[in-house]
Coordinates of C-alpha atoms in Angstrom, one line a residue:
M1199 CA 83.2 45.3 5.6
S1200 CA 84.2 45.8 9.2
P1201 CA 87.7 47.3 10.0
A1202 CA 88.8 44.0 11.6
M1203 CA 87.8 42.0 8.5
A1204 CA 89.6 44.6 6.3
V1205 CA 92.7 44.0 8.2
L1206 CA 92.4 40.2 7.9
T1207 CA 91.9 40.4 4.2
T1208 CA 94.8 42.8 3.6
E1209 CA 97.4 41.2 5.9
N1210 CA 98.6 37.6 6.1
K1211 CA 96.6 36.1 8.9
E1212 CA 99.6 34.5 10.6
S1213 CA 101.6 37.6 10.5
Q1214 CA 98.7 39.5 11.9
Y1215 CA 98.5 37.2 14.9
Q1216 CA 102.2 37.8 15.4
N1217 CA 101.4 41.5 15.6
G1218 CA 99.4 41.0 18.8
V1219 CA 96.0 41.1 20.3
K1220 CA 96.2 44.8 21.0
R1221 CA 96.1 45.4 17.3
L1222 CA 93.2 43.0 16.9
H1223 CA 91.3 44.9 19.6
E1224 CA 92.2 48.3 18.0
N1225 CA 90.7 47.1 14.8
G1226 CA 87.4 46.3 16.4
I1227 CA 87.4 42.5 16.2
S1228 CA 84.2 41.0 17.4
K1229 CA 85.0 37.2 17.5
V1230 CA 88.1 35.4 18.8
P1231 CA 90.0 34.0 15.8
N1232 CA 90.6 30.2 15.8
K1233 CA 94.3 30.8 16.5
Y1234 CA 93.3 31.8 20.1
I1235 CA 90.6 29.2 20.8
L1236 CA 91.8 26.6 23.3
P1237 CA 90.7 22.9 23.3
V1238 CA 87.5 22.5 25.3
L1239 CA 89.2 20.9 28.3
E1240 CA 91.8 23.7 28.6
R1241 CA 89.3 26.6 28.5
P1242 CA 88.6 28.7 31.6
N1243 CA 85.3 27.9 33.2
I1244 CA 84.0 31.5 33.2
T1245 CA 80.4 32.0 34.1
K1246 CA 78.2 35.0 33.3
H1247 CA 78.3 35.9 37.0
Q1248 CA 82.1 35.9 37.0
E1249 CA 82.1 38.1 33.9
A1250 CA 79.9 40.5 35.9
N1251 CA 82.7 40.6 38.5
V1252 CA 80.9 38.5 41.2
T1253 CA 83.7 37.4 43.4
K1254 CA 83.1 33.7 43.6
N1255 CA 86.0 31.3 44.1
N1256 CA 88.4 34.1 45.0
L1257 CA 91.4 33.6 47.2
K1258 CA 92.9 35.8 49.8
L1259 CA 96.6 35.0 49.8
P1260 CA 98.7 35.1 53.0
I1261 CA 99.7 38.7 53.7
I1262 CA 103.3 39.4 54.6
D1263 CA 103.9 42.9 56.1
F1264 CA 107.3 44.0 55.0
H1265 CA 107.5 46.7 57.6
E1266 CA 106.8 44.1 60.3
L1267 CA 109.5 41.9 58.9
Q1268 CA 112.1 44.6 59.7
G1269 CA 111.0 45.0 63.3
P1270 CA 110.8 43.0 66.6
N1271 CA 108.1 40.7 65.1
R1272 CA 110.5 39.4 62.5
P1273 CA 110.5 35.8 63.9
Q1274 CA 106.7 35.5 63.7
V1275 CA 106.6 37.1 60.2
L1276 CA 109.3 34.6 59.1
E1277 CA 107.1 31.8 60.2
S1278 CA 104.2 33.2 58.2
L1279 CA 106.6 33.6 55.2
A1280 CA 107.8 30.0 55.4
S1281 CA 104.2 28.7 55.7
A1282 CA 103.1 30.8 52.6
C1283 CA 106.0 29.5 50.5
E1284 CA 105.3 25.9 51.5
Q1285 CA 101.5 25.8 51.3
Y1286 CA 100.7 28.4 48.6
G1287 CA 103.9 29.3 46.7
F1288 CA 102.4 32.8 46.7
F1289 CA 101.9 35.7 49.1
Q1290 CA 100.8 39.3 49.1
L1291 CA 103.4 41.8 50.2
V1292 CA 102.2 45.0 51.8
N1293 CA 103.9 48.0 53.4
H1294 CA 106.8 47.2 51.0
G1295 CA 108.4 50.7 51.3
I1296 CA 108.5 51.5 47.5
P1297 CA 106.9 55.0 47.1
S1298 CA 103.4 54.9 45.8
D1299 CA 104.3 57.3 43.0
V1300 CA 107.0 54.9 41.7
V1301 CA 104.4 52.1 41.6
S1302 CA 101.6 54.1 40.0
N1303 CA 104.0 55.7 37.5
M1304 CA 105.1 52.2 36.3
I1305 CA 101.5 51.2 35.7
D1306 CA 100.8 54.5 34.0
V1307 CA 103.8 54.4 31.7
G1308 CA 103.2 50.8 30.8
T1309 CA 99.6 51.6 29.9
K1310 CA 100.9 54.5 27.7
F1311 CA 103.3 52.3 25.9
F1312 CA 100.5 50.0 24.7
E1313 CA 98.5 53.0 23.7
L1314 CA 101.3 54.1 21.3
P1315 CA 100.6 53.6 17.5
F1316 CA 101.2 50.1 16.4
E1317 CA 104.1 51.2 14.2
E1318 CA 105.9 52.7 17.3
R1319 CA 105.4 49.5 19.4
A1320 CA 106.5 47.3 16.4
K1321 CA 110.0 48.9 16.5
Y1322 CA 110.8 46.6 19.4
M1323 CA 109.4 43.4 18.0
S1324 CA 112.0 40.6 18.1
S1325 CA 112.0 36.8 18.1
D1326 CA 115.4 36.8 20.0
M1327 CA 114.6 35.7 23.5
R1328 CA 117.9 37.2 24.7
A1329 CA 117.2 40.7 23.3
P1330 CA 117.5 43.5 25.9
V1331 CA 114.1 44.7 24.9
R1332 CA 111.3 42.7 23.2
Y1333 CA 107.8 43.5 22.2
G1334 CA 105.7 40.4 21.5
T1335 CA 102.5 38.5 22.0
S1336 CA 101.1 35.2 23.4
F1337 CA 103.4 33.2 25.8
N1338 CA 106.0 31.8 23.4
Q1339 CA 104.9 33.1 20.0
N1340 CA 107.6 31.1 18.2
K1341 CA 106.2 27.7 19.5
D1342 CA 102.6 28.2 20.7
R1343 CA 100.1 26.3 18.6
V1344 CA 97.3 28.2 20.3
F1345 CA 98.0 31.9 21.0
C1346 CA 97.2 33.6 24.3
W1347 CA 95.3 36.9 24.6
R1348 CA 98.3 38.8 25.8
D1349 CA 100.9 41.3 24.5
F1350 CA 104.0 42.1 26.4
L1351 CA 107.1 44.3 26.6
K1352 CA 110.1 42.6 28.1
L1353 CA 113.0 44.6 29.5
V1354 CA 116.2 43.1 30.6
C1355 CA 117.2 45.2 33.7
H1356 CA 120.8 44.1 34.4
P1357 CA 123.3 45.6 34.0
L1358 CA 121.1 48.6 33.9
P1359 CA 123.6 51.1 32.4
D1360 CA 124.2 48.7 29.5
V1361 CA 120.6 47.9 28.7
L1362 CA 118.9 51.2 29.3
P1363 CA 119.9 52.8 25.9
H1364 CA 118.0 49.9 24.2
W1365 CA 114.8 50.5 26.1
P1366 CA 111.9 52.3 24.3
S1367 CA 112.3 56.1 24.2
S1368 CA 108.5 56.5 23.9
P1369 CA 106.6 57.4 26.0
V1370 CA 109.2 60.1 26.8
D1371 CA 109.5 59.2 30.5
M1372 CA 109.5 55.4 29.9
R1373 CA 113.2 54.9 30.5
N1374 CA 113.4 57.0 33.6
L1375 CA 110.3 55.7 35.3
A1376 CA 111.0 52.1 34.5
A1377 CA 114.6 52.3 35.6
T1378 CA 113.5 53.8 38.9
Y1379 CA 111.0 51.0 39.4
A1380 CA 113.6 48.3 38.4
K1381 CA 116.0 49.6 41.0
E1382 CA 113.4 49.7 43.8
T1383 CA 112.1 46.2 43.0
K1384 CA 115.7 44.8 42.9
Y1385 CA 116.4 46.2 46.4
L1386 CA 113.1 44.7 47.7
F1387 CA 114.0 41.4 46.1
L1388 CA 117.4 41.3 47.9
M1389 CA 115.7 42.0 51.2
L1390 CA 113.1 39.3 50.7
M1391 CA 115.8 36.8 49.7
E1392 CA 117.6 37.4 52.9
A1393 CA 114.4 36.8 54.8
I1394 CA 113.7 33.6 52.8
F1395 CA 117.2 32.3 53.5
E1396 CA 116.6 33.0 57.2
S1397 CA 113.2 31.2 57.0
L1398 CA 114.9 28.1 55.5
G1399 CA 117.4 28.1 58.4
L1400 CA 120.3 28.9 56.1
V1401 CA 121.4 32.1 57.9
E1402 CA 120.9 33.4 61.4
S1403 CA 118.5 36.2 62.3
S1404 CA 119.4 39.6 60.9
S1405 CA 118.2 41.1 64.2
S1406 CA 120.7 39.1 66.2
P1407 CA 123.8 41.2 67.3
A1408 CA 125.9 38.1 66.9
K1409 CA 124.6 37.3 63.5
K1410 CA 127.0 35.1 61.5
K1411 CA 126.3 33.9 58.0
T1412 CA 128.1 30.9 56.6
T1413 CA 130.4 31.8 53.8
E1414 CA 128.5 29.8 51.2
E1415 CA 125.1 31.4 51.9
D1416 CA 126.7 34.8 52.3
E1417 CA 128.2 34.4 48.8
V1418 CA 124.9 33.3 47.3
L1419 CA 123.1 36.4 48.7
K1420 CA 125.9 38.5 47.4
E1421 CA 125.5 37.0 43.9
F1422 CA 121.9 38.1 43.8
E1423 CA 123.1 41.7 43.7
D1424 CA 124.6 40.9 40.3
G1425 CA 121.8 38.5 39.4
S1426 CA 119.4 38.5 36.5
Q1427 CA 116.4 40.7 36.5
L1428 CA 113.7 40.7 33.8
M1429 CA 110.7 43.1 33.8
V1430 CA 107.7 42.1 31.8
V1431 CA 104.9 44.6 31.2
N1432 CA 101.8 42.6 30.3
C1433 CA 98.8 44.0 28.4
Y1434 CA 95.5 42.0 28.3
P1435 CA 93.1 43.9 26.0
P1436 CA 89.3 43.3 26.3
C1437 CA 88.5 39.9 24.6
P1438 CA 85.1 39.4 22.9
Q1439 CA 84.9 35.8 24.0
P1440 CA 86.9 35.4 27.2
D1441 CA 85.6 31.9 27.9
L1442 CA 87.4 30.5 24.8
T1443 CA 91.0 31.6 25.6
L1444 CA 93.5 32.7 28.3
G1445 CA 95.8 35.6 28.9
M1446 CA 98.5 33.2 29.9
P1447 CA 98.4 29.4 30.1
P1448 CA 99.1 27.4 33.3
H1449 CA 102.8 27.9 34.0
S1450 CA 105.4 28.4 36.7
D1451 CA 108.1 31.1 36.7
Y1452 CA 111.8 30.2 36.2
G1453 CA 113.6 32.3 38.8
F1454 CA 113.9 32.6 42.5
L1455 CA 111.1 35.1 43.1
T1456 CA 108.6 37.1 40.9
L1457 CA 107.3 40.4 42.2
L1458 CA 104.0 41.1 40.4
L1459 CA 102.4 44.5 40.3
Q1460 CA 98.7 44.5 39.2
D1461 CA 96.2 47.1 38.4
E1462 CA 92.7 46.8 40.0
V1463 CA 91.4 44.4 37.4
E1464 CA 91.2 40.8 38.4
G1465 CA 92.8 38.1 36.2
L1466 CA 95.5 36.2 38.0
Q1467 CA 94.5 32.7 39.1
I1468 CA 96.6 30.1 41.0
Q1469 CA 96.1 26.4 41.4
F1470 CA 95.3 25.8 45.0
Q1471 CA 94.1 22.4 46.3
D1472 CA 93.5 21.3 42.7
E1473 CA 91.2 24.3 42.0
W1474 CA 91.8 27.4 40.0
V1475 CA 91.1 30.4 42.3
T1476 CA 91.3 34.1 41.5
V1477 CA 93.7 36.3 43.5
E1478 CA 92.0 39.4 44.8
P1479 CA 94.1 42.5 44.0
I1480 CA 95.2 44.6 47.0
A1481 CA 96.0 48.2 46.2
N1482 CA 99.7 49.2 46.5
S1483 CA 100.8 45.6 47.1
F1484 CA 102.9 43.0 45.3
V1485 CA 101.9 39.4 44.6
V1486 CA 105.1 37.5 45.2
N1487 CA 105.6 33.9 44.0
V1488 CA 108.2 31.2 44.4
G1489 CA 110.0 30.4 41.1
D1490 CA 111.4 27.1 39.9
H1491 CA 114.9 28.1 41.0
L1492 CA 113.8 28.6 44.6
E1493 CA 112.0 25.3 44.6
I1494 CA 115.2 23.7 43.4
F1495 CA 117.4 25.6 45.8
S1496 CA 115.1 24.7 48.7
N1497 CA 115.2 21.1 47.6
G1498 CA 111.5 21.1 47.2
K1499 CA 110.6 22.6 50.6
Y1500 CA 109.2 25.8 48.9
K1501 CA 107.0 25.2 45.9
S1502 CA 106.6 27.0 42.6
V1503 CA 102.9 26.9 41.8
L1504 CA 101.0 26.8 38.6
H1505 CA 99.2 30.1 37.7
R1506 CA 97.4 31.4 34.7
V1507 CA 95.6 34.6 33.6
L1508 CA 92.0 35.1 32.7
V1509 CA 90.8 37.8 30.3
N1510 CA 87.6 39.8 30.3
S1511 CA 85.4 41.5 27.7
R1512 CA 85.1 44.9 29.5
K1513 CA 88.5 46.5 30.2
D1514 CA 92.2 46.4 29.6
R1515 CA 94.3 44.8 32.3
I1516 CA 98.0 45.8 32.9
S1517 CA 100.5 44.0 35.1
V1518 CA 104.2 44.3 35.6
A1519 CA 106.2 41.2 36.6
S1520 CA 109.7 41.5 37.9
L1521 CA 111.5 38.2 37.7
H1522 CA 114.7 37.7 39.7
S1523 CA 117.4 35.0 39.9
L1524 CA 121.2 34.4 40.1
P1525 CA 123.5 35.5 37.2
F1526 CA 122.6 34.1 33.8
M1527 CA 125.2 31.4 33.7
R1528 CA 125.3 30.6 37.4
P1529 CA 124.2 27.0 38.2
V1530 CA 121.4 26.6 40.7
G1531 CA 121.1 23.4 42.7
P1532 CA 119.7 22.3 46.1
S1533 CA 121.5 24.0 49.0
P1534 CA 123.8 21.5 50.6
K1535 CA 122.4 22.5 54.0
L1536 CA 119.0 21.2 52.9
V1537 CA 120.2 17.8 51.7
D1538 CA 120.7 14.8 54.0
E1539 CA 119.8 11.2 54.3
L1540 CA 116.2 11.9 55.1
N1541 CA 116.0 14.6 52.4
P1542 CA 118.2 13.4 49.4
K1543 CA 119.0 15.7 46.5
R1544 CA 115.8 16.0 44.4
Y1545 CA 116.9 18.2 41.5
K1546 CA 119.7 18.5 39.0
D1547 CA 121.7 21.7 38.9
T1548 CA 120.4 24.1 36.2
D1549 CA 120.8 27.8 35.1
F1550 CA 118.8 30.4 33.2
A1551 CA 120.6 29.6 30.0
S1552 CA 119.3 26.0 30.2
F1553 CA 115.8 27.4 30.7
I1554 CA 116.0 29.6 27.6
E1555 CA 117.3 26.7 25.5
Y1556 CA 114.5 24.5 26.8
I1557 CA 111.6 26.8 26.0
S1558 CA 113.2 27.9 22.7
S1559 CA 113.0 24.3 21.4
R1560 CA 109.5 23.4 22.3
E1561 CA 106.0 24.6 23.3
P1562 CA 106.2 25.4 27.1
K1563 CA 103.6 23.5 29.2
K1564 CA 102.9 23.9 32.8
K1565 CA 105.9 22.9 34.9
N1566 CA 107.7 20.8 32.3
F1567 CA 111.0 22.5 32.7
L1568 CA 111.1 21.9 36.4
E1569 CA 110.0 18.3 35.9
S1570 CA 112.9 17.9 33.5
R1571 CA 115.3 18.9 36.4
K1572 CA 114.0 16.4 38.9
L1573 CA 116.1 13.4 39.9
T1574 CA 114.3 10.1 39.9

């Protein structure tokens, strides 16, 4: 009897799926269990050529140079930023200023966490979606009928001094390296939000000597400093039948912006012009995407876009998503400056707590939460 079959016969099958796909992979599973097999129409259309890493149907996202954004070319870069947020909902951020060792250390320590013995990882398992640290599997393992081929470690990052003692103490440098990364990405997010407000016409140019922010927008930008930040380290182990399942289903992100750090393994796809296209990884860059809260705040001008994750049969894939928004209970609604007779208010006010309540009560699908916020 194979090791994988031995595990299945000695453990309750459902509890084993709750233990995650890394454990299935570690035990040498050779077929995808039915729990992970999607209905035919929801399966990824992966050809043998794509499995061999032939780059067909790949997409080069708009590239925003963060260094250029801080210089004399800022107006032109802001135009590119606005175009990317309107047309793609995604962009690649290069020359972001975060030291390369901070970035590589985060990928390395995330990889090491998932290489820990299962018993060590399992210490952080929780079904509480508000827990400061949570190790889990799938997308929403409490509600998913079909599981995704993904394990994750979620770390609440704010307020950092309060949550840090709850973070994993193994690997030994996990807390230190992840905290450094969290601080760096938070600062980068704040700088990006100022640029996005500027691109929406809500504040004047930061390069203008007579720059004057309106009190309301200035207050919102200030609130981001005390806003929510969630770091999600994703692990997608090799899958024996990647054409039958997904690492993550089509979804949008809840917050204002997500900063995604990827390793060199392809997997992220976005829906562009009604097609699923693969995002080509760029070394030492971030994939940044518009979240539901920014779509709401911009009154629909900037779009949160459906994205999903493919898996492969050859190698592990690690990514680190940093999701940012306003404070947990702070309502988010369309900016009054972006509402007028020609552009009436299109969304109800909402907050992160409402999002948690929504996804805790049902199986999350696509952009259903955002759709529930729309005004008819």
